[in-house]
mmCIF file of C-alpha atoms and ligand atoms in Angstrom:
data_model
loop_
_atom_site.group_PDB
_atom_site.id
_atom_site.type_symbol
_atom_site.label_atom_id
_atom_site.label_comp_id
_atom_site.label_asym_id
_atom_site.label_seq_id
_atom_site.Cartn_x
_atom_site.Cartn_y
_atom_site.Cartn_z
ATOM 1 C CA UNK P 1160 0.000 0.000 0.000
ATOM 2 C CA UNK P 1161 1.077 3.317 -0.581
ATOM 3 C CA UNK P 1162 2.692 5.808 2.440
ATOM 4 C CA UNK P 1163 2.265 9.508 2.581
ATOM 5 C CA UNK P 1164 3.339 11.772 4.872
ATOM 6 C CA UNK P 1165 1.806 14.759 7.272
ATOM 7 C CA UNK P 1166 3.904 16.781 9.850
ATOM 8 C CA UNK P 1167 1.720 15.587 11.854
ATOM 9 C CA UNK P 1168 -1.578 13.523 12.634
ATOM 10 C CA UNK P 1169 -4.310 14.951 14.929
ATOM 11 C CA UNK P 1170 -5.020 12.620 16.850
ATOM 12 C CA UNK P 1171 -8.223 14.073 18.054
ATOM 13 C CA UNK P 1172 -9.957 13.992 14.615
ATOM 14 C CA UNK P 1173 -11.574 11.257 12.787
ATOM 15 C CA UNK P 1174 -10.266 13.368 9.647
ATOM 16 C CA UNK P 1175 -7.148 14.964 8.231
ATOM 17 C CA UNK P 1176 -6.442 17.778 5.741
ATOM 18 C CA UNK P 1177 -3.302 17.109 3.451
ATOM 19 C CA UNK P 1178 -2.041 20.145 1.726
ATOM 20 C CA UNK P 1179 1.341 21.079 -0.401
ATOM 21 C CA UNK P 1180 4.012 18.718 -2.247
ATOM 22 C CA UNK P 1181 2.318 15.185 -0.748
ATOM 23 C CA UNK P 1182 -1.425 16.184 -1.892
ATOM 24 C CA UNK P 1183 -0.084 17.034 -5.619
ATOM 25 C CA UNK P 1184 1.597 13.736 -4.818
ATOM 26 C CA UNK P 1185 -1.556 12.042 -4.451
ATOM 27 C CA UNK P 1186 -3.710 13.695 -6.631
ATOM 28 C CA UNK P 1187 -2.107 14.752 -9.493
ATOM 29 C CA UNK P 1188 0.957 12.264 -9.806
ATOM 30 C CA UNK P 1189 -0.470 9.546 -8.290
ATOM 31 C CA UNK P 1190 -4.165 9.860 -9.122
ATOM 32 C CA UNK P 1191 -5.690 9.096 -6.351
ATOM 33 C CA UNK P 1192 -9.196 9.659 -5.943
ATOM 34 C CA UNK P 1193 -12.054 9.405 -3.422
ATOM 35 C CA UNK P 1194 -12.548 5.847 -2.002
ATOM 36 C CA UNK P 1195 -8.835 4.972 -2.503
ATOM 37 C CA UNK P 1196 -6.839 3.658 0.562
ATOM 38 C CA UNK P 1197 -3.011 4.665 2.096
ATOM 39 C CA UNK P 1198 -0.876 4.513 4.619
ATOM 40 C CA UNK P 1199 -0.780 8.053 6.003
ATOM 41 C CA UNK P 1200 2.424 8.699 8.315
ATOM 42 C CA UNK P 1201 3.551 12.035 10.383
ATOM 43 C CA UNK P 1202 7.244 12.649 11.922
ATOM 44 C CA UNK P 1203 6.664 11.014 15.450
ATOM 45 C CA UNK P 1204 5.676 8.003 13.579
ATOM 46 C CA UNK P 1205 1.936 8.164 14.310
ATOM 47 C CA UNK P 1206 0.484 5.968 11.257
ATOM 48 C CA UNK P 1207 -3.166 5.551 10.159
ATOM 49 C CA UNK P 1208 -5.069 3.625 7.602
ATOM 50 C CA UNK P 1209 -6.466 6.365 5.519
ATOM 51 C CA UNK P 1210 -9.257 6.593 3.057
ATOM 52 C CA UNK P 1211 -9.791 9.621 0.558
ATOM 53 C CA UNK P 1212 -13.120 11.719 1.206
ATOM 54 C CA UNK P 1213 -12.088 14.191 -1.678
ATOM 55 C CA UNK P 1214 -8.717 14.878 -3.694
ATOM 56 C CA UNK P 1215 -7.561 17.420 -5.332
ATOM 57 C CA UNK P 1216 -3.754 18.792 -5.702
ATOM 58 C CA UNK P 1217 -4.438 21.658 -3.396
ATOM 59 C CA UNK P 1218 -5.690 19.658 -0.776
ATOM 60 C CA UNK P 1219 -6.453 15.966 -0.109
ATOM 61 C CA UNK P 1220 -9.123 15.156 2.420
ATOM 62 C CA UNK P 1221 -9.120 11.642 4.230
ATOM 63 C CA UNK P 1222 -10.439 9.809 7.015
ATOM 64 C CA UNK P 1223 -8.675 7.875 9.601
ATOM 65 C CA UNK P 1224 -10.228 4.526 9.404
ATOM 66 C CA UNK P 1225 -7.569 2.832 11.696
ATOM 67 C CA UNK P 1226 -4.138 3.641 13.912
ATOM 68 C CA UNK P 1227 -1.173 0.856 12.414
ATOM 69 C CA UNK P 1228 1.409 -0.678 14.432
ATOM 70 C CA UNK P 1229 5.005 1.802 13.123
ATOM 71 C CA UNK P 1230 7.878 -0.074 12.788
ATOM 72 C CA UNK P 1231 10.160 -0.545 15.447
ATOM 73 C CA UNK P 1232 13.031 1.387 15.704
ATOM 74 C CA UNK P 1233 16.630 0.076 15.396
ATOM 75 C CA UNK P 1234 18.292 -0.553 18.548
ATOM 76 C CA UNK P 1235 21.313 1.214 17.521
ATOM 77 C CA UNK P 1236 20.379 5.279 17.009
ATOM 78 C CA UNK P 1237 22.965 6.339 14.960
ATOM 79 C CA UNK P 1238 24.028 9.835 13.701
ATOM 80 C CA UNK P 1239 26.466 10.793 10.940
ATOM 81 C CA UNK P 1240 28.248 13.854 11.127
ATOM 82 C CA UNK P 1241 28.788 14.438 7.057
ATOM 83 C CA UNK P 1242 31.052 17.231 5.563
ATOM 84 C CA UNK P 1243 28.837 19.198 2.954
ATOM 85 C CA UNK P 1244 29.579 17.618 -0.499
ATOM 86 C CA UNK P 1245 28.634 18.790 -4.298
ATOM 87 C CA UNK P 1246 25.049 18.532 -4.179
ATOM 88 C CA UNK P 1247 24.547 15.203 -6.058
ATOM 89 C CA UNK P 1248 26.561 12.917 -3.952
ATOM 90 C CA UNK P 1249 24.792 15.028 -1.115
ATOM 91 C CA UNK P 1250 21.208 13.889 -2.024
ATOM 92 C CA UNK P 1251 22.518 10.399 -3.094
ATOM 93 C CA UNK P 1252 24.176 9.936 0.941
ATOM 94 C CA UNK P 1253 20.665 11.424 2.497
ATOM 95 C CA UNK P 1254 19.023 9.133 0.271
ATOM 96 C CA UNK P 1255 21.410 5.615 0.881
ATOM 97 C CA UNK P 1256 22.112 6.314 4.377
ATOM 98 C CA UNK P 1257 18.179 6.811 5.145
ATOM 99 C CA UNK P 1258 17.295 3.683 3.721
ATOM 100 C CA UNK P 1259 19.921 2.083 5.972
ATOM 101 C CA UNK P 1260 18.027 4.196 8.872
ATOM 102 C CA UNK P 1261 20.215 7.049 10.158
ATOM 103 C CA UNK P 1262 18.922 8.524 12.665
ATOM 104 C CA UNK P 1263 20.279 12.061 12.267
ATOM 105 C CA UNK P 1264 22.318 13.653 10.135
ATOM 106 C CA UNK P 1265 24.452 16.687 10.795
ATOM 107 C CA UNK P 1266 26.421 18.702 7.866
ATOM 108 C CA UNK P 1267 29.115 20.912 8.534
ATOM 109 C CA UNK P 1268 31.705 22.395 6.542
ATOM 110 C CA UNK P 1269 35.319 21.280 7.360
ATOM 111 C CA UNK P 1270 38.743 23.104 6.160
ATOM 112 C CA UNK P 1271 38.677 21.281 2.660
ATOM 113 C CA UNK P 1272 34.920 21.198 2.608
ATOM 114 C CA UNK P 1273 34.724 22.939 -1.450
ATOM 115 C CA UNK P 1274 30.933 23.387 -1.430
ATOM 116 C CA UNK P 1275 30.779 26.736 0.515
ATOM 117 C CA UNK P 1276 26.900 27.436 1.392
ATOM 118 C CA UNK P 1277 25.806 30.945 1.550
ATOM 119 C CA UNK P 1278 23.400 31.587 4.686
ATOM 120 C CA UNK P 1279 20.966 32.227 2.826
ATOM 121 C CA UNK P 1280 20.653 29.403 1.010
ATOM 122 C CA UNK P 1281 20.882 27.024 4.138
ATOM 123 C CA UNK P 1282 17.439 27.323 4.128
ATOM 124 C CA UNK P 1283 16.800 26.326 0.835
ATOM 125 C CA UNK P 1284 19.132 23.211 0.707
ATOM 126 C CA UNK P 1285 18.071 22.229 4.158
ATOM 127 C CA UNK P 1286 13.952 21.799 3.005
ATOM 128 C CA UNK P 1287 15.482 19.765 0.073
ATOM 129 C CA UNK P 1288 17.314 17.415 1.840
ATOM 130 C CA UNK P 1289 14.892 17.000 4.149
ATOM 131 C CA UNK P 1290 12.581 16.257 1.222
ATOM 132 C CA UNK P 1291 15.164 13.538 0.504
ATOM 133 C CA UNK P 1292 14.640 12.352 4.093
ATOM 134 C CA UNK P 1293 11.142 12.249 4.027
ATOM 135 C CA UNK P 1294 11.167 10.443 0.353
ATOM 136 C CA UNK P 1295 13.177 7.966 1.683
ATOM 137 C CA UNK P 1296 11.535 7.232 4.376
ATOM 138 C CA UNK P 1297 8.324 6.482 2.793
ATOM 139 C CA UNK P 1298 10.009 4.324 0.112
ATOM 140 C CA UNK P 1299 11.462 2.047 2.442
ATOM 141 C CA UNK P 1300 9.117 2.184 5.789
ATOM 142 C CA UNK P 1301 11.024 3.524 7.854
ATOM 143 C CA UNK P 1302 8.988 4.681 11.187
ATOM 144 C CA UNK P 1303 10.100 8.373 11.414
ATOM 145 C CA UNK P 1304 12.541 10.215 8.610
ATOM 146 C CA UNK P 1305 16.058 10.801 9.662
ATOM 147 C CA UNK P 1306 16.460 14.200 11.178
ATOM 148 C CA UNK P 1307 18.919 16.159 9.390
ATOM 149 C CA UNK P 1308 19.905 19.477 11.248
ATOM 150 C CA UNK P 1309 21.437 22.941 9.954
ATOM 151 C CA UNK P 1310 24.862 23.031 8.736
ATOM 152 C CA UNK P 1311 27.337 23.962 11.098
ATOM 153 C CA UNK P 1312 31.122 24.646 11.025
ATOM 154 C CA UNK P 1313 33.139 21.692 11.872
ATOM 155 C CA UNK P 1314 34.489 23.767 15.689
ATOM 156 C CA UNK P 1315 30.502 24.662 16.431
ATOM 157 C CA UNK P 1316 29.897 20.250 15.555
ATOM 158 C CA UNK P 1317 33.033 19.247 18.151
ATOM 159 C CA UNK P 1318 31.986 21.744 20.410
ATOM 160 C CA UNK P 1319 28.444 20.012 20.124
ATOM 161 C CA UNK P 1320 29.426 16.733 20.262
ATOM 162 C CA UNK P 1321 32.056 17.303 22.904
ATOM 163 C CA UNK P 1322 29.680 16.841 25.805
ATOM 164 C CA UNK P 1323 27.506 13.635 24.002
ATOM 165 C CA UNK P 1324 28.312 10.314 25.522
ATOM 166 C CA UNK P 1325 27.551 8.351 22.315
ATOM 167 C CA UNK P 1326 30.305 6.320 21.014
ATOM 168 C CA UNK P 1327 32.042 8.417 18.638
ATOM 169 C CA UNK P 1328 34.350 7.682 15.558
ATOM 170 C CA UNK P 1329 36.135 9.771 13.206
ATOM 171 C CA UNK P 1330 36.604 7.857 9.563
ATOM 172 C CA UNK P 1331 39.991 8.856 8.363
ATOM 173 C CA UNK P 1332 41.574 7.363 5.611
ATOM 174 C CA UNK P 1333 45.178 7.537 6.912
ATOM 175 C CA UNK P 1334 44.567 5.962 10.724
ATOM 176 C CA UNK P 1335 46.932 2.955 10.398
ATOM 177 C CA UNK P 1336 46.080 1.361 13.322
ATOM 178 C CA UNK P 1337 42.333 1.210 14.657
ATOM 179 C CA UNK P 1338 39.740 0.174 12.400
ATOM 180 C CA UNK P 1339 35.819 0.348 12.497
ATOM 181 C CA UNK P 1340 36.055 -3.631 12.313
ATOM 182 C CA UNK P 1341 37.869 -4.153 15.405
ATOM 183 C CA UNK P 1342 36.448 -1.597 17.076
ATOM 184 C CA UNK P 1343 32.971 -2.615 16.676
ATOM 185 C CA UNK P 1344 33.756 -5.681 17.879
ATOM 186 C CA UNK P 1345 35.196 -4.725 20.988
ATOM 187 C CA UNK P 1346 32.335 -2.843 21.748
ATOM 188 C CA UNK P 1347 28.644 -3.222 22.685
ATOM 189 C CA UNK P 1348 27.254 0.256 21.771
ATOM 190 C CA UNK P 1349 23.595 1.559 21.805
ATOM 191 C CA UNK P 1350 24.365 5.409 20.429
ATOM 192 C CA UNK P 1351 26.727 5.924 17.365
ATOM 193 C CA UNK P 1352 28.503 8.978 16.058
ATOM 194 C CA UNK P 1353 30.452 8.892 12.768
ATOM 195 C CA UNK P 1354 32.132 12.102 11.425
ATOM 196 C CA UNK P 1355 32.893 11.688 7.428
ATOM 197 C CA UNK P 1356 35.115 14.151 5.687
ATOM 198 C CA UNK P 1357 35.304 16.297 2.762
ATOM 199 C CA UNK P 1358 36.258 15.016 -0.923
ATOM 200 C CA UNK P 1359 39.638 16.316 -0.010
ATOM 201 C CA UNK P 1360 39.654 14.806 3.695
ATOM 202 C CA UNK P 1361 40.753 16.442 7.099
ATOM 203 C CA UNK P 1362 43.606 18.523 7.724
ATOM 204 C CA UNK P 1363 45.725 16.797 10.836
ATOM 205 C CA UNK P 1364 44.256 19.953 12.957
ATOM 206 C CA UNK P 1365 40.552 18.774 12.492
ATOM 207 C CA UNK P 1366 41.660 15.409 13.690
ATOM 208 C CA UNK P 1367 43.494 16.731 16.408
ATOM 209 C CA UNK P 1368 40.346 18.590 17.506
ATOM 210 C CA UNK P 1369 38.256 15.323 17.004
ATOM 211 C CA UNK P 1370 40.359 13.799 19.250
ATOM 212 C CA UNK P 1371 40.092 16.465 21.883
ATOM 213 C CA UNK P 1372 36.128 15.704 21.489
ATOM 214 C CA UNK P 1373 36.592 11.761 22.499
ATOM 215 C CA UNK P 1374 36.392 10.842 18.917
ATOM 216 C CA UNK P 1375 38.583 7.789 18.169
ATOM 217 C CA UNK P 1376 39.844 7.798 14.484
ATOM 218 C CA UNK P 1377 38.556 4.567 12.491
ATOM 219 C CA UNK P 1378 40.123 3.241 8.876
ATOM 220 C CA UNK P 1379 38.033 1.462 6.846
ATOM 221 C CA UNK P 1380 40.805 -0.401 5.485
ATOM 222 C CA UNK P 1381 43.352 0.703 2.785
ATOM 223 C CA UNK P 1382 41.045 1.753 0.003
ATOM 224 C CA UNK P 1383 40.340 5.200 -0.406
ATOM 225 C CA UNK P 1384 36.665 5.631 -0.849
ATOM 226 C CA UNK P 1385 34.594 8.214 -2.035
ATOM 227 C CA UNK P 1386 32.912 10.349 1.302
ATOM 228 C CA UNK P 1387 29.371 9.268 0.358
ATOM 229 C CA UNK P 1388 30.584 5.252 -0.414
ATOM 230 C CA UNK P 1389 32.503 6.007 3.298
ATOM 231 C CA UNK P 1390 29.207 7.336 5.162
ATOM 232 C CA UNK P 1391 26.816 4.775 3.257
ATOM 233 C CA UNK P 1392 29.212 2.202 4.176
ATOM 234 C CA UNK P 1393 29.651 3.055 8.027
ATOM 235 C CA UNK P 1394 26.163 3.449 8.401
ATOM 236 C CA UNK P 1395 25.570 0.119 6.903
ATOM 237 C CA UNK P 1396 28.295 -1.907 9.038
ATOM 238 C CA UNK P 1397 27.110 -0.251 12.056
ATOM 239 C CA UNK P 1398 23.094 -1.689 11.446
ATOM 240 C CA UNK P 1399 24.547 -5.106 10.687
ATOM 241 C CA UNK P 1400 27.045 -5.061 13.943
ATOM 242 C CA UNK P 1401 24.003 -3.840 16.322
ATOM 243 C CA UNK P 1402 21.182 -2.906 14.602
ATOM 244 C CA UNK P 1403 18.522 -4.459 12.704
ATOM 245 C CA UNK P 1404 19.809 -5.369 8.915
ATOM 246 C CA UNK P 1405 18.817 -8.332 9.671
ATOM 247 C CA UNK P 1406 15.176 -10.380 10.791
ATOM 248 C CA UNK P 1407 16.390 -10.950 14.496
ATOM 249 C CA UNK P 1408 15.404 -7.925 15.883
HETATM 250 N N1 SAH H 2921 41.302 13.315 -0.258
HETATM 251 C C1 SAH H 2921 41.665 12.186 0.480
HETATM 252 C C2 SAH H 2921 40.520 11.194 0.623
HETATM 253 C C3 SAH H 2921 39.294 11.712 1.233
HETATM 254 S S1 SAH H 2921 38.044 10.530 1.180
HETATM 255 C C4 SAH H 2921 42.760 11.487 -0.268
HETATM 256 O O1 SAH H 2921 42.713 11.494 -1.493
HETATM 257 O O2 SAH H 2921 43.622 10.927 0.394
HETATM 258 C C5 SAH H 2921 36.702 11.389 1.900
HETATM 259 C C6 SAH H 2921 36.348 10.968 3.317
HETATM 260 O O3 SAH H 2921 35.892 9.623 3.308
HETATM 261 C C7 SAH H 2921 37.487 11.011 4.310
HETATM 262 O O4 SAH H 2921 37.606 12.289 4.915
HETATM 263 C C8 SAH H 2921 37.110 9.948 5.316
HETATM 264 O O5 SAH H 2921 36.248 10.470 6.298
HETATM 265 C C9 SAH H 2921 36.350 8.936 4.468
HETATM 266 N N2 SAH H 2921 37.159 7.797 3.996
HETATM 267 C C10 SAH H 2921 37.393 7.426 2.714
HETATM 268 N N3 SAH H 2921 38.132 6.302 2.652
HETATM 269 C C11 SAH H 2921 38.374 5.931 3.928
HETATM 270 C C12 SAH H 2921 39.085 4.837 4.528
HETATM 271 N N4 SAH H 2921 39.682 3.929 3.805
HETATM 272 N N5 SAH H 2921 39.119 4.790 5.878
HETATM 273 C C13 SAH H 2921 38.506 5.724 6.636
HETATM 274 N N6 SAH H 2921 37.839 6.770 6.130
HETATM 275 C C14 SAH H 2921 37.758 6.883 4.792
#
């Protein structure tokens, strides 16, 4: 069955009012039309069986036949610190690592970060990668979209993440002696942090700095990967390690 997405459902109502990109969604791409069912999901991961009283792209009307059981969550919340890259491999991370079920994503711009985003259009990228979020989300049933927050500089994200007591990680491609591997398995961990770098990686100051923060630098062996296949990777070895790529959980 189809998912679409509100901020959020009342749930005092027996009815709710869908307005903007999801009711042209449903009206005008998808064609739905009064009588036809869907899965109708907000951010807190409220779900409802829904059934169309009236469509039409400015606004779809439904009613809330029944609440649905949401998914349940990974046990592993995991958050990936990712330096701002060109816009492409951008969306294609949000995309990937939201499917894989980040929890949160946080860009920041880094020394060698070359995308440099003018304030004012944080905004701007920000809705569309949240977009992203939300896309993905419905496409692969996730409960809730991963959260992606405002850009930051890469001090303003250390000074953040200084006082967090996740385990935290900092993927760099020249660590020779500590890998995500080993480390994983040494571990039992229930909150994850990854940092992943620029296109041209992190100066030895920025490392330095992660350090300082309790992040442990991580290889992820001796090929050099691309910072999306490196995020979209970690992400992926952390849900198998402790999370739920698999039917056990
Ligand atoms: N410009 C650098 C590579 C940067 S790769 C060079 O050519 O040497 C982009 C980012 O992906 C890095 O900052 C790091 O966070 C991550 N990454 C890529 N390959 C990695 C590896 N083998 N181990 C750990 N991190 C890696």
């Amino acid at each position: 069955m189809r998912r679409f997405f509100v901020e959020e459902i009342k749930l005092s109502g027996r009815y709710c009012s869908i307005t903007g990109s999801e009711a042209k969604h449903i009206a005008r791409v998808m064609r739905m039309r009064r009588g036809d069912r869907f899965v109708l999901m907000d951010r807190k991961g409220t779900r409802f069986l829904a059934l169309i009283e009236s469509s039409s792209p400015h606004e779809v009307r439904v009613s809330l036949i029944k609440p649905l059981p949401m998914p349940p969550p990974s046990p592993v919340k995991i958050s990936l610190c990712q330096s701002i890259l060109k816009s492409q491999s951008m969306d294609c991370l949000i995309q990937k690592t939201s499917e894989l079920g980040v929890d949160y994503i946080f860009p920041f711009s880094s020394e060698r970060t070359v995308v440099r985003l003018k304030e004012d259009r944080f905004a701007n990228r920000l809705k569309h990668w949240r977009e992203i979020a939300r896309s993905s989300a419905k496409q692969s049933d996730r409960g809730v979209p991963a959260e992606i927050g405002p850009p930051s500089s890469f001090i303003a994200l250390m000074e953040k993440h200084a006082v967090s007591d996740s385990f935290k990680v900092i993927l760099w491609e020249r660590e020779d002696s500590r890998d995500l591997k080993m480390l994983l398995k040494a571990s039992s961990v229930k909150t994850i942090t990854g940092i992943v770098g620029p296109e041209g990686g992190f100066t030895l100051n920025e490392i330095e700095l992660a350090r300082d923060a309790d992040f442990i630098p991580v290889s992820l062996g001796k090929r050099i990967l691309r910072s999306e296949t490196a995020a979209i990777t970690m992400v992926a070895i952390i849900q198998y390690e402790f999370g739920d790529l698999s039917l056990s959980n």
